[in-house]
Every structure is written in structure tokens, then in C-alpha cells.
Short mmCIF file of C-alpha atoms in Angstrom, two decimals:
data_model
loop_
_atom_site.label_atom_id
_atom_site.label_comp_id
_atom_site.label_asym_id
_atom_site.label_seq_id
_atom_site.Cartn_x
_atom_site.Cartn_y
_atom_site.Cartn_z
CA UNK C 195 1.13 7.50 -33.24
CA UNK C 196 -0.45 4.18 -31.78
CA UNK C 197 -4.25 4.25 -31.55
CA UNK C 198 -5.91 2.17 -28.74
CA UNK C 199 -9.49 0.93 -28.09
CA UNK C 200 -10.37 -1.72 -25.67
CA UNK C 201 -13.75 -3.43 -25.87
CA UNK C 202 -15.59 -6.34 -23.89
CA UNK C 203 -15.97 -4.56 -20.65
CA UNK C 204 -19.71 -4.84 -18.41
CA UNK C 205 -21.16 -6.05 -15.41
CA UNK C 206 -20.69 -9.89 -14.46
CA UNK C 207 -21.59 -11.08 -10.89
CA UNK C 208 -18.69 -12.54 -8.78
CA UNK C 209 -17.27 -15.48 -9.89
CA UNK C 210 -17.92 -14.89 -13.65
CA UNK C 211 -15.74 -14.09 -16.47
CA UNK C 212 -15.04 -11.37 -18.99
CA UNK C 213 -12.91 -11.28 -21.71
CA UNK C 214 -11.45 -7.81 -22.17
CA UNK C 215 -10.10 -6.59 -26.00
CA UNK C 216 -7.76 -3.94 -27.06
CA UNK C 217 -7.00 -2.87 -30.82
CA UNK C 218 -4.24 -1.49 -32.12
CA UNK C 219 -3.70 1.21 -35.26
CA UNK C 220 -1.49 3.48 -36.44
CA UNK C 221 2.06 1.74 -35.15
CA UNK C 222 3.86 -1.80 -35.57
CA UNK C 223 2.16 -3.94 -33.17
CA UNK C 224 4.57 -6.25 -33.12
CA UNK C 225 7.32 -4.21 -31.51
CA UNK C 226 5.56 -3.14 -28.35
CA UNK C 227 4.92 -4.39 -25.55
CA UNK C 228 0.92 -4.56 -24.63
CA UNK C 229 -0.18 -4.55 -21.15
CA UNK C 230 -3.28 -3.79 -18.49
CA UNK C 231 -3.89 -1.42 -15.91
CA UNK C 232 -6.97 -0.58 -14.00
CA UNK C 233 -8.19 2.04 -12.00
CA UNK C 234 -11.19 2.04 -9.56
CA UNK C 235 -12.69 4.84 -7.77
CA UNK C 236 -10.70 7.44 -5.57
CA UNK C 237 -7.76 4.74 -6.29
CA UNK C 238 -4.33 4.94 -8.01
CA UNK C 239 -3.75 3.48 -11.57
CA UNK C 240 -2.75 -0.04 -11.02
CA UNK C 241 -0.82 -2.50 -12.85
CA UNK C 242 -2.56 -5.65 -13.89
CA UNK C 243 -0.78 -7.26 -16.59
CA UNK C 244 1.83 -7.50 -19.53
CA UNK C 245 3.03 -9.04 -22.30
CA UNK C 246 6.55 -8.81 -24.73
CA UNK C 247 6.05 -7.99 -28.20
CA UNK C 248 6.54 -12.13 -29.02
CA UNK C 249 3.58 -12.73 -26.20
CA UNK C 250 6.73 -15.06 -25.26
CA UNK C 251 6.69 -13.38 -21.79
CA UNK C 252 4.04 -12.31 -18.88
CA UNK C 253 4.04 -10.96 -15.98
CA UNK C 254 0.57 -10.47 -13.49
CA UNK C 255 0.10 -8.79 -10.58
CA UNK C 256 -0.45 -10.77 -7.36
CA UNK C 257 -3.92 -9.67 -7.48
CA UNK C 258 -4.33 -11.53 -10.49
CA UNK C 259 -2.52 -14.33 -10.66
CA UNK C 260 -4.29 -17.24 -11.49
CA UNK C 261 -7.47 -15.76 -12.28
CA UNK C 262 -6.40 -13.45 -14.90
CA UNK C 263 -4.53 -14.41 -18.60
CA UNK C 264 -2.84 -11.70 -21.03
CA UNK C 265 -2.51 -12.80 -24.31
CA UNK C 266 -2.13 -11.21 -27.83
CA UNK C 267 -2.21 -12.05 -31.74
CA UNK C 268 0.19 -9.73 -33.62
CA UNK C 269 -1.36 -10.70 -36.79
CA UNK C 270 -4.71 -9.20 -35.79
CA UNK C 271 -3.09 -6.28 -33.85
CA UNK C 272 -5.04 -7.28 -31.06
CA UNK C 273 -4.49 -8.12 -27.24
CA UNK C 274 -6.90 -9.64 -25.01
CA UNK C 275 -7.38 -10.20 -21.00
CA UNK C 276 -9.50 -13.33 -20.39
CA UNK C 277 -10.71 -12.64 -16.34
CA UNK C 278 -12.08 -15.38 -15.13
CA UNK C 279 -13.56 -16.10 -11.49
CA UNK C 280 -14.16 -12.38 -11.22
CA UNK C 281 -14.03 -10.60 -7.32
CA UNK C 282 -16.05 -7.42 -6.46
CA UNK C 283 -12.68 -5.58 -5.93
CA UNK C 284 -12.10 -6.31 -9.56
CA UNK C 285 -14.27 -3.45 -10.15
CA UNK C 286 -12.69 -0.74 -11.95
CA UNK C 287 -12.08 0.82 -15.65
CA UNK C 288 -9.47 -1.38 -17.27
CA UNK C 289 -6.87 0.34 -19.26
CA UNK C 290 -4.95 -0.51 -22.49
CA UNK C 291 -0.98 0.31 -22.96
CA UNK C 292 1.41 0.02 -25.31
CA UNK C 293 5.42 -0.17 -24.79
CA UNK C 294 7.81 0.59 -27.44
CA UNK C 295 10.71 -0.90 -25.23
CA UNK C 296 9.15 -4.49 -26.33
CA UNK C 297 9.62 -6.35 -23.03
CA UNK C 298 7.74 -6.65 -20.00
CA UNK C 299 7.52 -4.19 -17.86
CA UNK C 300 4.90 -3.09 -15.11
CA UNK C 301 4.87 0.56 -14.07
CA UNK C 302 2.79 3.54 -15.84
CA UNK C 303 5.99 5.29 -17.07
CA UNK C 304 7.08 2.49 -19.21
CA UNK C 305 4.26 2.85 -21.27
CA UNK C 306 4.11 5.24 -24.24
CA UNK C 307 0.52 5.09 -25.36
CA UNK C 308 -3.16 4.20 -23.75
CA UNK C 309 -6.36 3.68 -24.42
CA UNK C 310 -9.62 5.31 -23.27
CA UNK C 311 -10.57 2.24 -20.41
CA UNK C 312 -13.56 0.06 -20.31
CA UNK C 313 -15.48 -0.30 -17.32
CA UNK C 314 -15.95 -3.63 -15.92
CA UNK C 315 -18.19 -3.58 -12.61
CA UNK C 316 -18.62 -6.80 -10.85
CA UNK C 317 -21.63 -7.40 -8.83
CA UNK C 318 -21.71 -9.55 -5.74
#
């Protein structure tokens, strides 16, 4: 069973950056595929962004793209989401997944394990 816990979420006016963390236990980092979801208020869960098990391969939203990088270091079973020029509709609790499939992929039923969410809230 793979353990998640993202850290580094908070308020940050628009424009700003935030650089989101999630650690992994209990599993093979390595072999899964990490990505990021969010979730805001009265909304759907919503795909953000992923990364294959080599961090070879990403994959963003349109929402995202640009602003947002996905990156991870297997050797610190760790994976981190560097936001940068942060929007009010960024807003929401930022989720945590792991894949054991290995590759990218970007819908909530690829993904076998999450974490708890961090709240990032940006201000405008």
C-alpha cells in the first residue's frame, strides 16, 4: 500500500508562485506514475498534471500549460509541482496520485492511490 502526503500548499496573491510536494512510502516509487489533480469548491476533480515513472514524460492540462511544471526525484520518493504566475481560479485543494501502470495518463480512474490534498488559495 502506497502512502501519500503532499506539503507546500497556502495563500499567494495572483501572480506568485508555490511549489507544491508529495511523499511517497510504503510502495516502489519508481514504478508509478505520479501526477496532480485539484478540486475547488462545488467543482469536479480535475486533472492538472503527470509524470512516467522515468519523469521522461509529461503531460499538463491546458489550464496549466506554461505556468505549471511536474517534476519528480525517484531517489527521494518525492514529486513536486512548481506553480508559478499563479491565477485566482487556481484556487483549489491540490491532490497527489500515484499510477502503477507507469506512464502518463490523465483521468481519476487511472490512478490507484491519493493523497489527502493541500489547499492552495490564491488571492487577487
Amino acid at each position: 500500500q502506497v502512502q501519500l502526503v503532499e506539503s507546500g500548499g497556502g495563500l499567494v496573491q495572483a501572480g506568485g508562485s508555490l511549489r507544491l510536494s508529495c511523499a511517497a512510502s510504503g510502495g516502489t516509487f519508481s514504478r508509478y506514475a505520479m501526477g496532480w489533480f485539484r478540486q475547488a469548491p462545488g467543482k469536479e476533480r480535475e486533472f492538472v498534471a503527470a509524470i512516467s515513472w522515468s519523469g521522461g514524460n509529461a503531460y499538463y492540462s491546458e489550464s496549466v500549460k506554461g505556468r505549471f511544471t511536474i517534476s519528480r526525484d525517484n531517489a527521494k520518493n518525492t514529486q513536486y509541482l512548481q506553480m508559478n504566475s499563479l491565477k485566482p481560479e487556481d484556487t483549489a485543494v491540490y491532490y497527489c496520485a500515484a499510477s502503477k501502470g507507469g506512464f502518463v495518463v490523465h483521468t481519476i480512474y487511472d490512478y490507484d492511490y491519493w493523497g489527502q490534498g493541500t489547499q492552495v488559495t490564491v488571492s487577487s
